[in-house]
CSV table of C-alpha atoms and ligand atoms in Angstrom, one decimal:
chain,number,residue,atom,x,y,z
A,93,UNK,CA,81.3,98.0,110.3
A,94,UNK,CA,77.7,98.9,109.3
A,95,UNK,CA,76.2,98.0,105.9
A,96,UNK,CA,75.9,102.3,104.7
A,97,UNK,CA,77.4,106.0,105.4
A,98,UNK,CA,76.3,109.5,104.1
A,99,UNK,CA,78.8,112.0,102.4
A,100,UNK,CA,77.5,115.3,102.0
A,101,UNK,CA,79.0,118.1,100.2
A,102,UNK,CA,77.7,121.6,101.5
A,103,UNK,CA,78.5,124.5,98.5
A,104,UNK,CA,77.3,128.0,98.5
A,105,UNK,CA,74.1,127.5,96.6
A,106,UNK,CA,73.5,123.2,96.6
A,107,UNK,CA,73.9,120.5,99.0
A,108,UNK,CA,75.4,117.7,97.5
A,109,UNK,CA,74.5,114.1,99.5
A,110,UNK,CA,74.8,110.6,98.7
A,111,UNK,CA,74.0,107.2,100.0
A,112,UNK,CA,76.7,104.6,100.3
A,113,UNK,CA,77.8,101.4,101.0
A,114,UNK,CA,81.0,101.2,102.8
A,115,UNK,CA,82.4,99.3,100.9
A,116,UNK,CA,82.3,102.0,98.4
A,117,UNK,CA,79.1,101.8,96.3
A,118,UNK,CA,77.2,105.4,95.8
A,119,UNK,CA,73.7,104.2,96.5
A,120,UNK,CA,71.7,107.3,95.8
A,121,UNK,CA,72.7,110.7,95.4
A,122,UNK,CA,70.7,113.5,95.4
A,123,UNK,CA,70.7,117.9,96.2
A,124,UNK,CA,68.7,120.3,98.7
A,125,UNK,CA,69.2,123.7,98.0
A,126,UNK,CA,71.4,125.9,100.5
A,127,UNK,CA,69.5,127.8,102.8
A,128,UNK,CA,71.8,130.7,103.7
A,129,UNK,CA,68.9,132.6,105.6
A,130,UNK,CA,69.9,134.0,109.0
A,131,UNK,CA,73.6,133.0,109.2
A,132,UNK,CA,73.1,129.9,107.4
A,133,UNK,CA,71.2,128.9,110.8
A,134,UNK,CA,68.5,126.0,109.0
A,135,UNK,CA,71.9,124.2,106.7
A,136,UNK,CA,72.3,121.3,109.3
A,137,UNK,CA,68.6,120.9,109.9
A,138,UNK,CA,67.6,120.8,106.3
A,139,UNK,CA,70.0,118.3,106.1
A,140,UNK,CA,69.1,116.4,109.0
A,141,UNK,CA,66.1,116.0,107.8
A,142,UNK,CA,66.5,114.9,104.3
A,143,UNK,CA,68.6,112.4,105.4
A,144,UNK,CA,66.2,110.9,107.8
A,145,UNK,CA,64.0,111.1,104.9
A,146,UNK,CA,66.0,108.9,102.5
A,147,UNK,CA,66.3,106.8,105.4
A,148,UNK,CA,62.2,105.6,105.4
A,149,UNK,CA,62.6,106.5,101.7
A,150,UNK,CA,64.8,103.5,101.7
A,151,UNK,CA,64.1,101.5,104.7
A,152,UNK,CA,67.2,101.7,106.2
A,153,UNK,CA,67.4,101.6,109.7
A,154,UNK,CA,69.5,104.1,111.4
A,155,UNK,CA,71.4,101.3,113.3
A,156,UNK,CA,72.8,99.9,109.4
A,157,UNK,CA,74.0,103.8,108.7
A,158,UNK,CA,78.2,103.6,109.5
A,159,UNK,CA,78.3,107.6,110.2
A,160,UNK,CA,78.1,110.8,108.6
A,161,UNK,CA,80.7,112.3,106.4
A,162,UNK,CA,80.8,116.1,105.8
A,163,UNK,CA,82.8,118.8,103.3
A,164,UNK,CA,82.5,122.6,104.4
A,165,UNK,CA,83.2,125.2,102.1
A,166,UNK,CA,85.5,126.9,105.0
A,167,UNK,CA,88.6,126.0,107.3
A,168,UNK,CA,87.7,123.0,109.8
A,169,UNK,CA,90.1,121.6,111.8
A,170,UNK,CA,91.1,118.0,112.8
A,171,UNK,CA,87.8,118.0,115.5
A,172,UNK,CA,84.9,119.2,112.9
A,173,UNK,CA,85.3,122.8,114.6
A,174,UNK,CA,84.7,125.0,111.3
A,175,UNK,CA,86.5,128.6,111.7
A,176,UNK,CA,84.1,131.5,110.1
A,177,UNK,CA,82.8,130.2,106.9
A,178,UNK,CA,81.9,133.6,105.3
A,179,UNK,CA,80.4,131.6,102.3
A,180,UNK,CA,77.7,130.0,104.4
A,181,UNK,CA,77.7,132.8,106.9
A,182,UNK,CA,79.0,130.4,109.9
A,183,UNK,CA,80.8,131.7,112.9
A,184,UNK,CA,82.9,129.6,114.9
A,185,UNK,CA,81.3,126.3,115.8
A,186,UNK,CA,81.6,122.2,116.0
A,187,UNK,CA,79.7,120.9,113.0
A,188,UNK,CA,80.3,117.6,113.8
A,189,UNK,CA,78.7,117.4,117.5
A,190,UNK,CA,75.9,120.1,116.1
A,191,UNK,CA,74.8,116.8,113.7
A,192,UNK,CA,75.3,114.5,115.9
A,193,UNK,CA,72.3,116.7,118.6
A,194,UNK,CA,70.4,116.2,115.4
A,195,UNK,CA,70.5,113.2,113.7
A,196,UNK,CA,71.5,111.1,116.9
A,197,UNK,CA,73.9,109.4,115.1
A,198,UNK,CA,77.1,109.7,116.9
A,199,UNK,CA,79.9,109.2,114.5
A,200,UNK,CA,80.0,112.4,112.3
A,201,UNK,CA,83.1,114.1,110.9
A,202,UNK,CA,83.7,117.1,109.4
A,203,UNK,CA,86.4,118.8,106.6
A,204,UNK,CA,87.2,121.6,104.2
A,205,UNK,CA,85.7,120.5,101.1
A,206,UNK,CA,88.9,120.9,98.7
A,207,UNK,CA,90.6,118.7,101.3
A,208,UNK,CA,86.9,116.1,101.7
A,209,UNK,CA,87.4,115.9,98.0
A,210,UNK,CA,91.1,115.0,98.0
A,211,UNK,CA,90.2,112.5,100.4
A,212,UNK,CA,87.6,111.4,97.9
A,213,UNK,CA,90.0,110.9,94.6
A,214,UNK,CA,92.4,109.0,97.3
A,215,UNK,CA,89.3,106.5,97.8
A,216,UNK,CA,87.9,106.2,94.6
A,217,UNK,CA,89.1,108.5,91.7
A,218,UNK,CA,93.1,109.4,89.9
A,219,UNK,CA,94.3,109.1,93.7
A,220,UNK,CA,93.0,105.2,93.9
A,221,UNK,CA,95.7,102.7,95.4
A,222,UNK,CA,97.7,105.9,97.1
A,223,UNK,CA,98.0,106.7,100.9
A,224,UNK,CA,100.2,109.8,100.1
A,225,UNK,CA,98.6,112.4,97.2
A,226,UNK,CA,98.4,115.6,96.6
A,227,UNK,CA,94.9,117.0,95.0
A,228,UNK,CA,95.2,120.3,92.7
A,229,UNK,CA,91.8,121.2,91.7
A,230,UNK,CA,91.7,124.1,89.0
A,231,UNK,CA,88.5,125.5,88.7
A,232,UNK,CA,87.4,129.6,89.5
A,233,UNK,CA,90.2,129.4,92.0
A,234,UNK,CA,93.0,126.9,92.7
A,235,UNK,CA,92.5,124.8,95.5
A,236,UNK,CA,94.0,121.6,97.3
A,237,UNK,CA,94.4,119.0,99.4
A,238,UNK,CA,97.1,117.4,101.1
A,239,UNK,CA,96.5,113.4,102.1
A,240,UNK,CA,99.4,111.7,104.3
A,241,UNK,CA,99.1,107.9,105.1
A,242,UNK,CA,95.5,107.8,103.9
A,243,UNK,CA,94.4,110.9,106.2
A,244,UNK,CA,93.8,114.8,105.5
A,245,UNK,CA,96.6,117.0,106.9
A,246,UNK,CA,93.9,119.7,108.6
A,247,UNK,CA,96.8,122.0,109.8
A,248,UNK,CA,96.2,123.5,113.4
A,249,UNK,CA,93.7,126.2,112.5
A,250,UNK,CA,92.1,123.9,109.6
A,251,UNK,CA,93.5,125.7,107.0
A,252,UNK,CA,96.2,123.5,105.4
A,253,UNK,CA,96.1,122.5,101.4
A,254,UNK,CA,95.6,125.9,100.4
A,255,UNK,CA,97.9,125.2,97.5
A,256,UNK,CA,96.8,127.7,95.4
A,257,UNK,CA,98.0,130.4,97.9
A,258,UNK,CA,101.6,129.9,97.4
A,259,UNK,CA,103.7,131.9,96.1
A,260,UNK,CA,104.9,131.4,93.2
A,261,UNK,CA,105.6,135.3,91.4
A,262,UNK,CA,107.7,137.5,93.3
A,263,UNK,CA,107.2,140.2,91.6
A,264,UNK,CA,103.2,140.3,90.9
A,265,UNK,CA,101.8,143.7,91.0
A,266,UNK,CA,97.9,143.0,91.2
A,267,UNK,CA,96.4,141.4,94.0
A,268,UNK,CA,95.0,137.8,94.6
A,269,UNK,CA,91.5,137.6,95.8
A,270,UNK,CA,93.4,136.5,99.5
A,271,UNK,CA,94.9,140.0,99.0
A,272,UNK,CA,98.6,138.4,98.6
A,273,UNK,CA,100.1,138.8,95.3
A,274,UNK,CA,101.9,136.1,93.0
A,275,UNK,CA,99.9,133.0,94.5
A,276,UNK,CA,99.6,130.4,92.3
A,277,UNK,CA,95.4,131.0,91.7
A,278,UNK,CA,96.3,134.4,89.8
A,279,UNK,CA,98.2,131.9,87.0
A,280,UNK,CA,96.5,128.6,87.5
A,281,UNK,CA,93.1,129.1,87.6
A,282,UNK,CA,90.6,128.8,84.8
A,283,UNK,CA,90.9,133.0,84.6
A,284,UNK,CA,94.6,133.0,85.7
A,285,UNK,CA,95.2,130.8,82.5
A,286,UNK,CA,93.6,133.6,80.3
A,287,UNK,CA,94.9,136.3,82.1
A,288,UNK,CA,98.3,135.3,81.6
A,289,UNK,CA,97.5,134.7,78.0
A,290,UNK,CA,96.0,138.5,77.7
A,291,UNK,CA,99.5,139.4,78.8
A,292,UNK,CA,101.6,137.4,76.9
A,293,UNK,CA,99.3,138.5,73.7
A,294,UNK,CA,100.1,142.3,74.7
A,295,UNK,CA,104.0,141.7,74.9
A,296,UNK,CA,103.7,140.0,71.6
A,297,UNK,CA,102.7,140.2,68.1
A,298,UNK,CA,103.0,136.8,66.5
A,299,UNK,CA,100.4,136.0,65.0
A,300,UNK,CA,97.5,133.6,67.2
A,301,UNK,CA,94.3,132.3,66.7
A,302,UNK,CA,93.4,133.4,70.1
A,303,UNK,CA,94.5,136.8,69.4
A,304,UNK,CA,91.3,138.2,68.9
A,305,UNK,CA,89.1,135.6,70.5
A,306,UNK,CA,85.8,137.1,71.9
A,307,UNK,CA,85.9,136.0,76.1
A,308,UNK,CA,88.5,134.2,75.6
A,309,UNK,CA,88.7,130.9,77.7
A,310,UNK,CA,91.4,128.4,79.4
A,311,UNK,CA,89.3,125.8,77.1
A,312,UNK,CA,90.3,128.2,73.9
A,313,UNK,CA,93.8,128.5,75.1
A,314,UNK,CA,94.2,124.1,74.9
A,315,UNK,CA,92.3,124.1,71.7
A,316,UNK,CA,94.8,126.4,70.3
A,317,UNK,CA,97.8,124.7,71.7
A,318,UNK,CA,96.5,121.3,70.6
A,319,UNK,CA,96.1,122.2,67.4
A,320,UNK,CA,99.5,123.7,67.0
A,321,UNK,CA,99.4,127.7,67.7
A,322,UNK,CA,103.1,128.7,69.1
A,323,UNK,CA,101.0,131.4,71.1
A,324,UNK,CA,98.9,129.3,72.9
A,325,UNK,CA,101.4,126.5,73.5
A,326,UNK,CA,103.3,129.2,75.5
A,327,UNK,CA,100.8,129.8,77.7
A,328,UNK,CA,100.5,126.3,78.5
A,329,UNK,CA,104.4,126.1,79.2
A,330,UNK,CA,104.3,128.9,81.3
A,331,UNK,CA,101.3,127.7,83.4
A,332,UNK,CA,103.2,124.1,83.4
A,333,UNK,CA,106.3,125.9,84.3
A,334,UNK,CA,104.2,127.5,87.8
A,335,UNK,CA,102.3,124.1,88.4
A,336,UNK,CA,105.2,122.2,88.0
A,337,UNK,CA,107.2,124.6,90.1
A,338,UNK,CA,104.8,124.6,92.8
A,339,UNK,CA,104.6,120.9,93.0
A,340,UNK,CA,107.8,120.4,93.4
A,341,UNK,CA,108.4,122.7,96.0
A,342,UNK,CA,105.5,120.8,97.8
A,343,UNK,CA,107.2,117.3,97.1
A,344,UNK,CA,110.1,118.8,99.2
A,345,UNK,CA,107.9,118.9,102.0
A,346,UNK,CA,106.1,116.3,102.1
A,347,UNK,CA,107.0,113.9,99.2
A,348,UNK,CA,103.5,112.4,97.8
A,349,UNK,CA,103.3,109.5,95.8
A,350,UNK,CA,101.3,111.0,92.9
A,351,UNK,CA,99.4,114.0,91.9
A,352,UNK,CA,96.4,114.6,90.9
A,353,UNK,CA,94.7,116.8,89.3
A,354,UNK,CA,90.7,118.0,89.4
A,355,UNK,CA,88.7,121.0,87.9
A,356,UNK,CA,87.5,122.3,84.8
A,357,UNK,CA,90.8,123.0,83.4
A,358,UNK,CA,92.3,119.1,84.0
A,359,UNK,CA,89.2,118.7,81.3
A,360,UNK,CA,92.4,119.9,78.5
A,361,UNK,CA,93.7,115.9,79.7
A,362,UNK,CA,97.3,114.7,78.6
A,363,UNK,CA,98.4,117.6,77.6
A,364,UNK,CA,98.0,119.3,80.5
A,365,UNK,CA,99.5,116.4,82.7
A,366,UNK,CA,103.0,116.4,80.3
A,367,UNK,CA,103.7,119.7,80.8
A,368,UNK,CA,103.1,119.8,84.7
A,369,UNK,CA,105.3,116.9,85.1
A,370,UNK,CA,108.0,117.8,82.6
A,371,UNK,CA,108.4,121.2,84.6
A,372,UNK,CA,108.2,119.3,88.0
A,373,UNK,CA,111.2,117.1,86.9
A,374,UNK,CA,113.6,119.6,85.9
A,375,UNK,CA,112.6,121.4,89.6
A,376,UNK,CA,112.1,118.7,91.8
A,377,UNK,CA,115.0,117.3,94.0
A,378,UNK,CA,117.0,114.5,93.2
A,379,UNK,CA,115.1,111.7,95.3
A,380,UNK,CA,111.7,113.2,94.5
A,381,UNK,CA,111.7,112.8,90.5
A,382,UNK,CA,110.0,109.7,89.7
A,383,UNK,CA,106.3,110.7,90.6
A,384,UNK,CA,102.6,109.9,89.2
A,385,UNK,CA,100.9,112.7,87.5
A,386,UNK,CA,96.8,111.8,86.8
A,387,UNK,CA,93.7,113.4,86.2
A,388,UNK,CA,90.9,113.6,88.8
A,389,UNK,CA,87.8,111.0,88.2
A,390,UNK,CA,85.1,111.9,90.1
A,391,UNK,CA,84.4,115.5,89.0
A,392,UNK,CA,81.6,117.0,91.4
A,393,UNK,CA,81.3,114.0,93.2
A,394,UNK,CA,84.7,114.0,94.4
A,395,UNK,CA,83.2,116.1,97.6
A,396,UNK,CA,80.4,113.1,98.5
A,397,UNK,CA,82.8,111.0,98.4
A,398,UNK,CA,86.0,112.2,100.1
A,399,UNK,CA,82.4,112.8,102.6
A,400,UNK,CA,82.1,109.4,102.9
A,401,UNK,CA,85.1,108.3,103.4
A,402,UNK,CA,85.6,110.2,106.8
A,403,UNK,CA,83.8,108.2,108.6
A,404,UNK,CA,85.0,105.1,107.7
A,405,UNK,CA,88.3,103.2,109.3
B,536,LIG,ZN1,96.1,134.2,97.2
Protein backbone atom coordinates (compact mmCIF):
# COMPACT_ATOMS: atom_id res chain seq x y z
CA UNK A 1 0.00 0.00 0.00
CA UNK A 2 1.31 3.55 -0.81
CA UNK A 3 2.42 5.94 1.90
CA UNK A 4 -0.94 8.75 1.21
CA UNK A 5 -4.74 8.95 -0.35
CA UNK A 6 -7.09 12.00 -0.95
CA UNK A 7 -10.73 12.12 0.48
CA UNK A 8 -12.76 14.76 -0.97
CA UNK A 9 -16.05 15.84 0.06
CA UNK A 10 -18.00 17.69 -2.89
CA UNK A 11 -21.10 19.95 -1.16
CA UNK A 12 -23.29 22.43 -2.93
CA UNK A 13 -21.24 25.58 -2.21
CA UNK A 14 -17.44 23.99 -0.81
CA UNK A 15 -15.23 21.29 -1.62
CA UNK A 16 -13.94 19.68 1.22
CA UNK A 17 -10.34 17.72 0.56
CA UNK A 18 -7.77 16.32 2.73
CA UNK A 19 -4.45 14.71 2.66
CA UNK A 20 -3.86 11.38 4.36
CA UNK A 21 -1.84 8.86 5.38
CA UNK A 22 -3.32 5.45 5.04
CA UNK A 23 -2.78 4.51 7.87
CA UNK A 24 -5.25 7.05 8.89
CA UNK A 25 -3.48 10.46 9.69
CA UNK A 26 -5.31 13.69 8.02
CA UNK A 27 -2.28 15.32 6.68
CA UNK A 28 -3.73 18.55 5.40
CA UNK A 29 -7.02 19.58 4.80
CA UNK A 30 -8.19 22.33 3.04
CA UNK A 31 -11.56 23.86 0.65
CA UNK A 32 -11.97 25.18 -3.15
CA UNK A 33 -15.17 26.76 -3.66
CA UNK A 34 -17.84 24.81 -5.92
CA UNK A 35 -18.05 25.91 -9.19
CA UNK A 36 -21.59 25.09 -10.32
CA UNK A 37 -21.19 27.09 -13.73
CA UNK A 38 -22.51 25.28 -16.82
CA UNK A 39 -23.76 22.01 -15.25
CA UNK A 40 -21.20 21.89 -12.72
CA UNK A 41 -18.91 21.12 -15.85
CA UNK A 42 -15.28 22.70 -14.17
CA UNK A 43 -16.05 20.57 -10.33
CA UNK A 44 -13.56 17.61 -11.32
CA UNK A 45 -11.07 19.82 -12.96
CA UNK A 46 -10.83 22.38 -10.23
CA UNK A 47 -10.22 19.61 -8.18
CA UNK A 48 -7.83 17.93 -10.27
CA UNK A 49 -5.92 20.53 -10.19
CA UNK A 50 -5.73 21.52 -6.57
CA UNK A 51 -4.74 18.29 -5.88
CA UNK A 52 -1.91 18.15 -8.15
CA UNK A 53 -1.10 21.31 -6.55
CA UNK A 54 -0.76 20.13 -2.92
CA UNK A 55 1.05 17.45 -4.47
CA UNK A 56 4.44 19.92 -5.49
CA UNK A 57 2.98 21.96 -2.51
CA UNK A 58 4.12 18.92 -0.60
CA UNK A 59 6.52 17.09 -2.63
CA UNK A 60 4.76 14.12 -2.94
CA UNK A 61 5.20 12.14 -5.81
CA UNK A 62 2.11 10.84 -7.45
CA UNK A 63 3.52 7.19 -7.32
CA UNK A 64 3.29 7.52 -3.01
CA UNK A 65 -0.57 8.75 -3.45
CA UNK A 66 -2.75 5.21 -2.63
CA UNK A 67 -5.93 6.58 -4.67
CA UNK A 68 -8.66 8.96 -4.63
CA UNK A 69 -11.60 8.80 -2.45
CA UNK A 70 -14.77 10.78 -3.37
CA UNK A 71 -18.45 11.79 -1.53
CA UNK A 72 -21.19 13.16 -4.07
CA UNK A 73 -23.93 15.00 -2.82
CA UNK A 74 -26.34 12.64 -5.14
CA UNK A 75 -27.08 8.79 -5.68
CA UNK A 76 -23.85 6.88 -6.99
CA UNK A 77 -23.87 3.40 -7.31
CA UNK A 78 -21.41 0.50 -6.45
CA UNK A 79 -19.21 1.61 -9.87
CA UNK A 80 -18.80 5.59 -9.14
CA UNK A 81 -21.69 6.11 -11.90
CA UNK A 82 -23.50 9.14 -10.11
CA UNK A 83 -27.46 9.28 -11.18
CA UNK A 84 -28.55 13.11 -11.76
CA UNK A 85 -27.14 15.13 -9.01
CA UNK A 86 -29.56 18.18 -9.24
CA UNK A 87 -27.45 19.86 -6.42
CA UNK A 88 -24.30 20.08 -8.60
CA UNK A 89 -26.34 20.05 -11.79
CA UNK A 90 -24.75 16.55 -12.97
CA UNK A 91 -26.42 14.24 -15.43
CA UNK A 92 -25.70 10.74 -15.60
CA UNK A 93 -21.99 10.02 -15.59
CA UNK A 94 -18.87 7.88 -14.10
CA UNK A 95 -17.11 10.09 -11.74
CA UNK A 96 -14.65 7.82 -10.88
CA UNK A 97 -13.13 6.95 -14.58
CA UNK A 98 -13.84 11.04 -15.41
CA UNK A 99 -10.90 11.58 -12.45
CA UNK A 100 -8.99 9.01 -13.28
CA UNK A 101 -8.74 10.86 -17.44
CA UNK A 102 -7.60 13.62 -15.25
CA UNK A 103 -5.44 13.09 -12.61
CA UNK A 104 -4.00 9.78 -14.18
CA UNK A 105 -4.27 8.16 -11.09
CA UNK A 106 -6.04 5.05 -11.62
CA UNK A 107 -7.64 3.93 -8.37
CA UNK A 108 -10.51 6.37 -7.75
CA UNK A 109 -13.81 5.63 -6.14
CA UNK A 110 -16.88 7.32 -5.77
CA UNK A 111 -20.06 7.51 -3.11
CA UNK A 112 -23.06 9.37 -1.88
CA UNK A 113 -21.77 11.51 0.70
CA UNK A 114 -24.24 10.59 3.74
CA UNK A 115 -23.09 7.01 2.93
CA UNK A 116 -18.83 8.37 2.33
CA UNK A 117 -19.44 9.77 5.77
CA UNK A 118 -20.86 6.64 7.36
CA UNK A 119 -17.97 5.02 5.98
CA UNK A 120 -15.93 7.66 7.64
CA UNK A 121 -17.29 7.38 11.47
CA UNK A 122 -16.86 3.34 10.70
CA UNK A 123 -12.97 4.29 10.15
CA UNK A 124 -12.29 6.74 12.50
CA UNK A 125 -15.24 8.41 14.56
CA UNK A 126 -18.47 6.72 17.11
CA UNK A 127 -18.48 3.86 14.44
CA UNK A 128 -14.59 2.93 15.30
CA UNK A 129 -13.92 -0.94 15.89
CA UNK A 130 -17.43 -1.87 13.90
CA UNK A 131 -17.83 -3.55 10.49
CA UNK A 132 -21.71 -3.43 10.78
CA UNK A 133 -23.25 0.40 11.67
CA UNK A 134 -25.76 2.29 10.85
CA UNK A 135 -24.98 6.29 10.44
CA UNK A 136 -28.19 8.72 11.28
CA UNK A 137 -27.01 12.17 10.62
CA UNK A 138 -29.62 14.90 11.72
CA UNK A 139 -28.98 17.99 10.32
CA UNK A 140 -31.52 20.22 7.68
CA UNK A 141 -32.66 16.89 6.64
CA UNK A 142 -32.15 13.30 7.92
CA UNK A 143 -29.84 11.34 6.24
CA UNK A 144 -27.95 7.92 6.41
CA UNK A 145 -25.85 5.35 5.78
CA UNK A 146 -25.92 1.79 5.90
CA UNK A 147 -22.22 -0.11 6.40
CA UNK A 148 -22.24 -4.10 6.18
CA UNK A 149 -18.87 -6.03 6.88
CA UNK A 150 -16.89 -2.82 6.61
CA UNK A 151 -18.43 -1.77 3.11
CA UNK A 152 -21.32 0.78 1.97
CA UNK A 153 -24.48 -0.96 0.89
CA UNK A 154 -24.88 1.38 -2.54
CA UNK A 155 -28.36 -0.35 -3.43
CA UNK A 156 -28.76 -1.02 -7.27
CA UNK A 157 -29.59 2.52 -8.42
CA UNK A 158 -27.18 4.09 -5.60
CA UNK A 159 -29.73 5.21 -3.58
CA UNK A 160 -29.72 2.99 -0.39
CA UNK A 161 -29.38 4.65 3.25
CA UNK A 162 -31.93 7.05 2.71
CA UNK A 163 -33.10 6.52 6.23
CA UNK A 164 -34.71 9.54 6.69
CA UNK A 165 -37.26 8.55 3.91
CA UNK A 166 -38.99 5.89 5.79
CA UNK A 167 -42.00 5.99 6.84
CA UNK A 168 -42.61 6.30 9.95
CA UNK A 169 -46.40 8.47 10.24
CA UNK A 170 -49.17 6.95 8.48
CA UNK A 171 -51.29 9.43 8.72
CA UNK A 172 -49.10 12.82 7.90
CA UNK A 173 -51.02 15.30 6.03
CA UNK A 174 -48.14 17.70 4.75
CA UNK A 175 -45.67 16.72 2.40
CA UNK A 176 -41.89 15.80 2.83
CA UNK A 177 -39.56 17.68 0.68
CA UNK A 178 -39.30 13.93 -1.42
CA UNK A 179 -43.07 14.62 -1.82
CA UNK A 180 -43.92 11.43 0.45
CA UNK A 181 -45.57 12.13 3.69
CA UNK A 182 -44.76 10.75 7.26
CA UNK A 183 -40.81 10.09 6.47
CA UNK A 184 -38.94 10.26 9.27
CA UNK A 185 -36.99 13.88 8.11
CA UNK A 186 -40.50 15.72 8.72
CA UNK A 187 -39.95 14.61 12.75
CA UNK A 188 -36.22 14.08 12.98
CA UNK A 189 -34.66 16.81 11.51
CA UNK A 190 -33.29 19.89 13.14
CA UNK A 191 -36.89 21.67 11.84
CA UNK A 192 -38.95 18.41 12.11
CA UNK A 193 -37.85 18.63 15.91
CA UNK A 194 -39.49 22.16 16.14
CA UNK A 195 -42.21 21.47 14.05
CA UNK A 196 -43.44 18.83 16.09
CA UNK A 197 -42.85 20.96 19.07
CA UNK A 198 -45.16 23.93 17.36
CA UNK A 199 -47.82 21.20 17.32
CA UNK A 200 -47.63 19.73 20.41
CA UNK A 201 -47.61 23.52 21.92
CA UNK A 202 -50.98 24.12 19.85
CA UNK A 203 -52.72 20.95 21.28
CA UNK A 204 -51.58 22.00 24.71
CA UNK A 205 -51.64 24.58 27.27
CA UNK A 206 -49.21 23.64 30.02
CA UNK A 207 -47.26 25.90 30.69
CA UNK A 208 -43.37 25.95 28.72
CA UNK A 209 -40.56 27.91 28.53
CA UNK A 210 -40.48 27.40 24.87
CA UNK A 211 -43.99 28.41 24.55
CA UNK A 212 -43.31 31.69 23.36
CA UNK A 213 -39.73 31.33 22.17
CA UNK A 214 -38.81 33.68 19.27
CA UNK A 215 -37.48 31.05 16.09
CA UNK A 216 -37.66 28.56 18.21
CA UNK A 217 -34.81 25.89 17.75
CA UNK A 218 -34.17 21.92 18.18
CA UNK A 219 -31.09 23.45 20.44
CA UNK A 220 -33.98 25.40 22.60
CA UNK A 221 -36.18 22.37 22.63
CA UNK A 222 -32.90 20.16 24.70
CA UNK A 223 -32.16 23.13 26.70
CA UNK A 224 -35.62 23.13 27.91
CA UNK A 225 -35.81 19.37 28.45
CA UNK A 226 -32.43 19.37 30.19
CA UNK A 227 -33.39 21.73 32.48
CA UNK A 228 -36.60 20.03 33.38
CA UNK A 229 -39.64 21.59 31.20
CA UNK A 230 -42.42 18.64 30.92
CA UNK A 231 -43.20 20.33 27.43
CA UNK A 232 -40.03 20.01 26.05
CA UNK A 233 -39.18 16.66 27.49
CA UNK A 234 -42.21 15.49 25.36
CA UNK A 235 -40.92 16.45 22.40
CA UNK A 236 -37.85 14.71 22.91
CA UNK A 237 -39.82 11.35 23.79
CA UNK A 238 -41.79 11.68 20.92
CA UNK A 239 -38.77 12.30 18.53
CA UNK A 240 -37.00 9.27 20.58
CA UNK A 241 -40.14 7.34 20.20
CA UNK A 242 -39.83 7.82 15.86
CA UNK A 243 -35.87 7.41 15.90
CA UNK A 244 -36.07 4.61 18.06
CA UNK A 245 -38.89 3.16 16.01
CA UNK A 246 -37.14 3.55 12.92
CA UNK A 247 -34.04 1.90 14.05
CA UNK A 248 -35.46 -0.84 15.04
CA UNK A 249 -37.32 -1.59 12.14
CA UNK A 250 -33.91 -1.18 10.31
CA UNK A 251 -32.17 -3.73 12.89
CA UNK A 252 -34.76 -6.20 11.50
CA UNK A 253 -33.25 -5.93 8.29
CA UNK A 254 -30.05 -5.83 8.64
CA UNK A 255 -29.06 -6.15 12.26
CA UNK A 256 -25.96 -3.59 12.84
CA UNK A 257 -23.81 -3.70 15.63
CA UNK A 258 -24.21 -0.04 16.84
CA UNK A 259 -25.59 3.16 15.84
CA UNK A 260 -24.47 6.16 15.38
CA UNK A 261 -25.49 9.27 15.35
CA UNK A 262 -24.15 12.67 13.42
CA UNK A 263 -25.50 16.22 12.82
CA UNK A 264 -26.25 19.27 14.51
CA UNK A 265 -28.92 17.86 16.59
CA UNK A 266 -26.59 14.75 18.17
CA UNK A 267 -24.83 18.16 19.55
CA UNK A 268 -27.95 17.75 22.56
CA UNK A 269 -25.40 14.38 23.53
CA UNK A 270 -26.63 11.82 26.18
CA UNK A 271 -29.73 12.79 26.29
CA UNK A 272 -30.50 12.33 23.02
CA UNK A 273 -28.77 8.85 22.78
CA UNK A 274 -31.12 7.53 26.11
CA UNK A 275 -34.10 8.22 24.58
CA UNK A 276 -33.37 6.70 21.09
CA UNK A 277 -32.21 3.64 22.61
CA UNK A 278 -34.83 3.34 25.34
CA UNK A 279 -37.51 3.48 22.45
CA UNK A 280 -35.48 1.06 20.20
CA UNK A 281 -35.54 -1.53 23.09
CA UNK A 282 -39.10 -1.70 23.74
CA UNK A 283 -39.50 -1.97 19.58
CA UNK A 284 -36.77 -4.04 18.58
CA UNK A 285 -37.10 -7.85 18.28
CA UNK A 286 -36.06 -10.20 20.77
CA UNK A 287 -32.51 -11.14 19.31
CA UNK A 288 -31.80 -7.46 18.24
CA UNK A 289 -31.95 -5.65 21.82
CA UNK A 290 -28.57 -5.41 23.09
CA UNK A 291 -27.11 -2.73 20.70
CA UNK A 292 -24.55 0.39 20.87
CA UNK A 293 -26.00 3.74 20.62
CA UNK A 294 -22.99 6.64 20.17
CA UNK A 295 -22.50 9.98 18.91
CA UNK A 296 -20.73 10.81 15.71
CA UNK A 297 -16.93 12.22 16.14
CA UNK A 298 -15.82 13.64 13.17
CA UNK A 299 -18.48 16.35 12.56
CA UNK A 300 -17.76 17.83 8.91
CA UNK A 301 -14.99 15.83 8.38
CA UNK A 302 -16.80 12.72 8.56
CA UNK A 303 -17.20 13.16 4.53
CA UNK A 304 -13.05 13.44 3.95
CA UNK A 305 -12.76 10.78 5.68
CA UNK A 306 -15.37 8.07 4.83
CA UNK A 307 -13.43 9.80 1.24
CA UNK A 308 -10.49 8.26 2.15
CA UNK A 309 -11.32 5.35 3.26
CA UNK A 310 -12.68 4.08 -0.26
CA UNK A 311 -9.83 3.65 -1.67
CA UNK A 312 -8.16 1.79 0.78
CA UNK A 313 -8.29 -2.31 1.24
ZN1 LIG B 1 -39.27 12.07 2.36
Amino acid sequence: MNKYCFGVDIGGTTVKIGLFTTEGTIVDKWEIKTNKENGGEKILSEISASLADKLTEKSISKGEIEGIGIGVPGPVDAKGTVLNCVNLGWGVFNVAEEVTKLTGITNVKAGNDANVAALGEMWLGGGKGYQDMIMITLGTGVGGGVIHDGKIITGTKGAAGEIGHMVVNYEEEDSCNCGKKGCLEQYASATGIVKVAKRMLAKSEAESTIRNKENLSAKNIFDAAKEGDALAMECVEQLGWYLGTACANIAAVVEPDVFVIGGGVSKAGAILLDVIQRHYEKYAFNPHKDKEFKLAELGNDAGIVGAAKLVIK
